[in-house]
PDB file of C-alpha atoms in Angstrom:
ATOM      1  CA  MET A  14      81.550 139.902 113.546  1.00 87.00           C
ATOM      2  CA  ASN A  15      78.181 138.765 112.222  1.00 93.00           C
ATOM      3  CA  ILE A  16      76.469 136.025 114.404  1.00 92.00           C
ATOM      4  CA  ASN A  17      73.584 134.114 112.997  1.00 95.00           C
ATOM      5  CA  THR A  18      71.825 131.245 114.905  1.00 95.00           C
ATOM      6  CA  THR A  19      69.347 128.790 113.131  1.00 96.00           C
ATOM      7  CA  ALA A  20      67.364 125.934 114.980  1.00 96.00           C
ATOM      8  CA  ARG A  21      65.757 123.414 112.743  1.00 97.00           C
ATOM      9  CA  HIS A  22      63.016 120.990 113.766  1.00 95.00           C
ATOM     10  CA  PHE A  23      62.548 122.658 117.144  1.00 95.00           C
ATOM     11  CA  ASP A  24      62.483 125.844 118.814  1.00 96.00           C
ATOM     12  CA  LEU A  25      65.764 126.782 120.700  1.00 95.00           C
ATOM     13  CA  ALA A  26      64.887 128.189 124.150  1.00 95.00           C
ATOM     14  CA  LYS A  27      66.155 131.916 124.699  1.00 96.00           C
ATOM     15  CA  ASP A  28      68.674 130.822 127.531  1.00 96.00           C
ATOM     16  CA  ASP A  29      70.318 128.387 125.243  1.00 95.00           C
ATOM     17  CA  ARG A  30      70.512 131.032 122.474  1.00 96.00           C
ATOM     18  CA  ASP A  31      72.117 133.513 124.886  1.00 96.00           C
ATOM     19  CA  PHE A  32      74.536 130.673 126.067  1.00 96.00           C
ATOM     20  CA  ALA A  33      75.638 130.121 122.504  1.00 96.00           C
ATOM     21  CA  HIS A  34      75.908 133.848 121.744  1.00 95.00           C
ATOM     22  CA  THR A  35      78.421 134.309 124.914  1.00 95.00           C
ATOM     23  CA  ARG A  36      80.419 131.284 123.814  1.00 94.00           C
ATOM     24  CA  MET A  37      80.746 132.625 120.253  1.00 93.00           C
ATOM     25  CA  GLU A  38      81.922 136.119 121.386  1.00 92.00           C
ATOM     26  CA  LYS A  39      84.795 134.271 123.426  1.00 92.00           C
ATOM     27  CA  PHE A  40      86.050 132.981 120.005  1.00 92.00           C
ATOM     28  CA  GLN A  41      87.804 136.421 119.309  1.00 90.00           C
ATOM     29  CA  ARG A  42      90.330 135.849 121.851  1.00 89.00           C
ATOM     30  CA  PHE A  43      92.358 133.742 119.321  1.00 87.00           C
ATOM     31  CA  ALA A  44      91.370 135.065 116.087  1.00 89.00           C
ATOM     32  CA  LYS A  45      90.576 138.813 115.592  1.00 89.00           C
ATOM     33  CA  ASP A  46      89.664 138.350 112.019  1.00 91.00           C
ATOM     34  CA  ILE A  47      86.334 136.362 112.137  1.00 93.00           C
ATOM     35  CA  HIS A  48      83.667 137.885 109.754  1.00 94.00           C
ATOM     36  CA  GLU A  49      80.727 135.526 110.444  1.00 95.00           C
ATOM     37  CA  ILE A  50      79.739 132.808 112.730  1.00 96.00           C
ATOM     38  CA  HIS A  51      76.882 130.696 111.734  1.00 97.00           C
ATOM     39  CA  LEU A  52      75.426 128.170 114.421  1.00 97.00           C
ATOM     40  CA  VAL A  53      72.762 125.538 113.288  1.00 97.00           C
ATOM     41  CA  VAL A  54      71.197 123.407 115.972  1.00 97.00           C
ATOM     42  CA  THR A  55      69.243 120.589 114.613  1.00 97.00           C
ATOM     43  CA  ALA A  56      66.974 118.031 116.418  1.00 97.00           C
ATOM     44  CA  GLU A  57      67.319 114.457 115.040  1.00 92.00           C
ATOM     45  CA  ARG A  58      65.137 112.065 116.926  1.00 91.00           C
ATOM     46  CA  TYR A  59      66.723 111.990 120.375  1.00 94.00           C
ATOM     47  CA  LEU A  60      69.820 113.739 119.476  1.00 96.00           C
ATOM     48  CA  HIS A  61      70.677 117.526 118.968  1.00 97.00           C
ATOM     49  CA  VAL A  62      73.272 118.307 116.423  1.00 97.00           C
ATOM     50  CA  ALA A  63      75.297 121.748 116.679  1.00 98.00           C
ATOM     51  CA  GLU A  64      77.192 122.929 113.598  1.00 98.00           C
ATOM     52  CA  PHE A  65      79.517 125.989 113.740  1.00 97.00           C
ATOM     53  CA  THR A  66      80.760 127.644 110.551  1.00 97.00           C
ATOM     54  CA  LEU A  67      83.156 130.262 111.156  1.00 96.00           C
ATOM     55  CA  ARG A  68      84.257 132.456 108.125  1.00 95.00           C
ATOM     56  CA  LEU A  69      87.841 134.080 108.818  1.00 93.00           C
ATOM     57  CA  LYS A  70      89.904 136.134 106.588  1.00 90.00           C
ATOM     58  CA  GLN A  71      91.450 133.372 104.621  1.00 87.00           C
ATOM     59  CA  ARG A  72      89.857 130.103 105.813  1.00 91.00           C
ATOM     60  CA  GLU A  73      86.698 128.735 106.935  1.00 94.00           C
ATOM     61  CA  LEU A  74      86.153 126.466 109.883  1.00 94.00           C
ATOM     62  CA  VAL A  75      83.252 124.015 110.291  1.00 96.00           C
ATOM     63  CA  VAL A  76      82.543 121.988 113.427  1.00 97.00           C
ATOM     64  CA  ARG A  77      79.889 119.569 114.068  1.00 97.00           C
ATOM     65  CA  GLU A  78      78.977 117.791 117.328  1.00 97.00           C
ATOM     66  CA  GLU A  79      75.814 116.086 118.643  1.00 97.00           C
ATOM     67  CA  ALA A  80      74.534 115.372 122.255  1.00 97.00           C
ATOM     68  CA  PRO A  81      71.120 114.479 123.694  1.00 97.00           C
ATOM     69  CA  GLU A  82      70.557 118.179 124.742  1.00 96.00           C
ATOM     70  CA  PRO A  83      71.026 121.174 122.651  1.00 96.00           C
ATOM     71  CA  ARG A  84      73.094 123.025 125.156  1.00 96.00           C
ATOM     72  CA  ARG A  85      75.389 120.183 125.621  1.00 97.00           C
ATOM     73  CA  ALA A  86      75.936 120.048 121.906  1.00 97.00           C
ATOM     74  CA  ILE A  87      76.547 123.628 121.762  1.00 97.00           C
ATOM     75  CA  ASP A  88      78.970 123.474 124.416  1.00 97.00           C
ATOM     76  CA  LEU A  89      81.049 120.501 122.822  1.00 97.00           C
ATOM     77  CA  ALA A  90      81.212 122.070 119.434  1.00 97.00           C
ATOM     78  CA  ALA A  91      82.325 125.417 121.030  1.00 97.00           C
ATOM     79  CA  ASP A  92      84.892 123.579 122.841  1.00 97.00           C
ATOM     80  CA  ARG A  93      86.180 122.010 119.534  1.00 97.00           C
ATOM     81  CA  VAL A  94      86.080 125.446 117.888  1.00 96.00           C
ATOM     82  CA  ASP A  95      88.249 126.850 120.729  1.00 95.00           C
ATOM     83  CA  GLN A  96      90.809 124.049 120.202  1.00 95.00           C
ATOM     84  CA  GLN A  97      90.905 124.754 116.492  1.00 94.00           C
ATOM     85  CA  LEU A  98      91.215 128.397 116.711  1.00 93.00           C
ATOM     86  CA  ARG A  99      94.029 128.157 119.394  1.00 93.00           C
ATOM     87  CA  ARG A 100      96.003 125.721 117.105  1.00 93.00           C
ATOM     88  CA  LEU A 101      95.303 128.394 114.215  1.00 90.00           C
ATOM     89  CA  HIS A 102      96.563 131.184 116.594  1.00 89.00           C
ATOM     90  CA  ASP A 103      99.599 129.199 117.597  1.00 89.00           C
ATOM     91  CA  ARG A 104     100.579 128.442 114.043  1.00 87.00           C
ATOM     92  CA  ARG A 105     100.127 132.254 113.012  1.00 83.00           C
ATOM     93  CA  VAL A 106     102.240 133.412 115.925  1.00 84.00           C
ATOM     94  CA  ASP A 107     104.885 131.010 115.519  1.00 81.00           C
ATOM     95  CA  HIS A 108     105.090 131.305 111.744  1.00 71.00           C
ATOM     96  CA  GLY A 109     108.326 132.978 110.445  1.00 62.00           C
ATOM     97  CA  HIS A 110     109.677 133.830 113.953  1.00 60.00           C
ATOM     98  CA  ASP A 111     112.607 131.530 114.031  1.00 58.00           C
ATOM     99  CA  VAL A 112     115.707 132.589 116.173  1.00 57.00           C
ATOM    100  CA  LEU A 113     118.775 133.098 113.973  1.00 57.00           C
ATOM    101  CA  PRO A 114     122.151 132.604 115.165  1.00 62.00           C
ATOM    102  CA  PRO A 115     124.236 135.702 115.673  1.00 66.00           C
ATOM    103  CA  VAL A 116     126.276 136.971 112.933  1.00 73.00           C
ATOM    104  CA  ASP A 117     130.139 136.451 113.409  1.00 74.00           C
ATOM    105  CA  GLY A 118     130.960 140.171 114.087  1.00 63.00           C
ATOM    106  CA  GLN A 119     128.173 140.532 116.579  1.00 63.00           C
ATOM    107  CA  ALA A 120     129.236 137.730 118.828  1.00 55.00           C
ATOM    108  CA  GLY A 121     132.258 139.628 120.340  1.00 52.00           C
ATOM    109  CA  ALA A 122     130.492 142.902 120.754  1.00 52.00           C
ATOM    110  CA  SER A 123     128.143 141.823 123.340  1.00 53.00           C
ATOM    111  CA  GLY A 124     131.146 142.083 125.995  1.00 53.00           C
ATOM    112  CA  ALA A 125     131.701 138.378 126.551  1.00 54.00           C
ATOM    113  CA  SER A 126     135.233 137.312 127.042  1.00 54.00           C
ATOM    114  CA  LYS A 127     136.851 134.042 126.568  1.00 56.00           C
ATOM    115  CA  PRO A 128     138.040 132.197 129.638  1.00 58.00           C
ATOM    116  CA  GLU A 129     141.855 132.406 130.456  1.00 60.00           C
ATOM    117  CA  GLY A 130     143.983 129.887 128.691  1.00 59.00           C
ATOM    118  CA  GLU A 131     141.830 129.782 125.458  1.00 58.00           C
ATOM    119  CA  ASP A 132     143.699 130.390 122.398  1.00 58.00           C
ATOM    120  CA  ASP A 133     142.072 131.881 119.063  1.00 58.00           C
ATOM    121  CA  SER A 134     144.721 130.048 116.827  1.00 57.00           C
ATOM    122  CA  VAL A 135     143.499 127.880 114.351  1.00 59.00           C
ATOM    123  CA  GLY A 136     145.663 124.816 113.601  1.00 58.00           C
ATOM    124  CA  ASP A 137     146.873 121.667 114.887  1.00 58.00           C
ATOM    125  CA  SER A 138     147.586 121.485 118.800  1.00 56.00           C
ATOM    126  CA  ARG A 139     149.293 118.318 118.527  1.00 60.00           C
ATOM    127  CA  GLU A 140     153.010 118.284 119.516  1.00 59.00           C
ATOM    128  CA  ALA A 141     155.401 116.996 116.668  1.00 51.00           C
TER     129      ALA A 141
END
């Protein structure tokens, strides 16, 4: 996984950069196919904008958050990336794993017996 960090219009402190890298490494919990993560932190007047771009195997995720402090903006954006990756992971895990009903011949093979008094006969049980 390739991690790039860019700061625009200000210098990102070393501890904020390290904080961002530790948050980005946790993204692999939900997606093992992350090829590249690019973080751009921009200072705009009194706000800092953090934008994550993740390149995965078949898709690209982009998240943008803003806050008064750069660390808070990075934290908010990382939380949103976590949510999106969690949803993506759930969709990947659930996709195609529907439980199929048992085939007719296999239902009796499990050893389950019918309660006494039940009849296998098919037909009308009304008296004539």
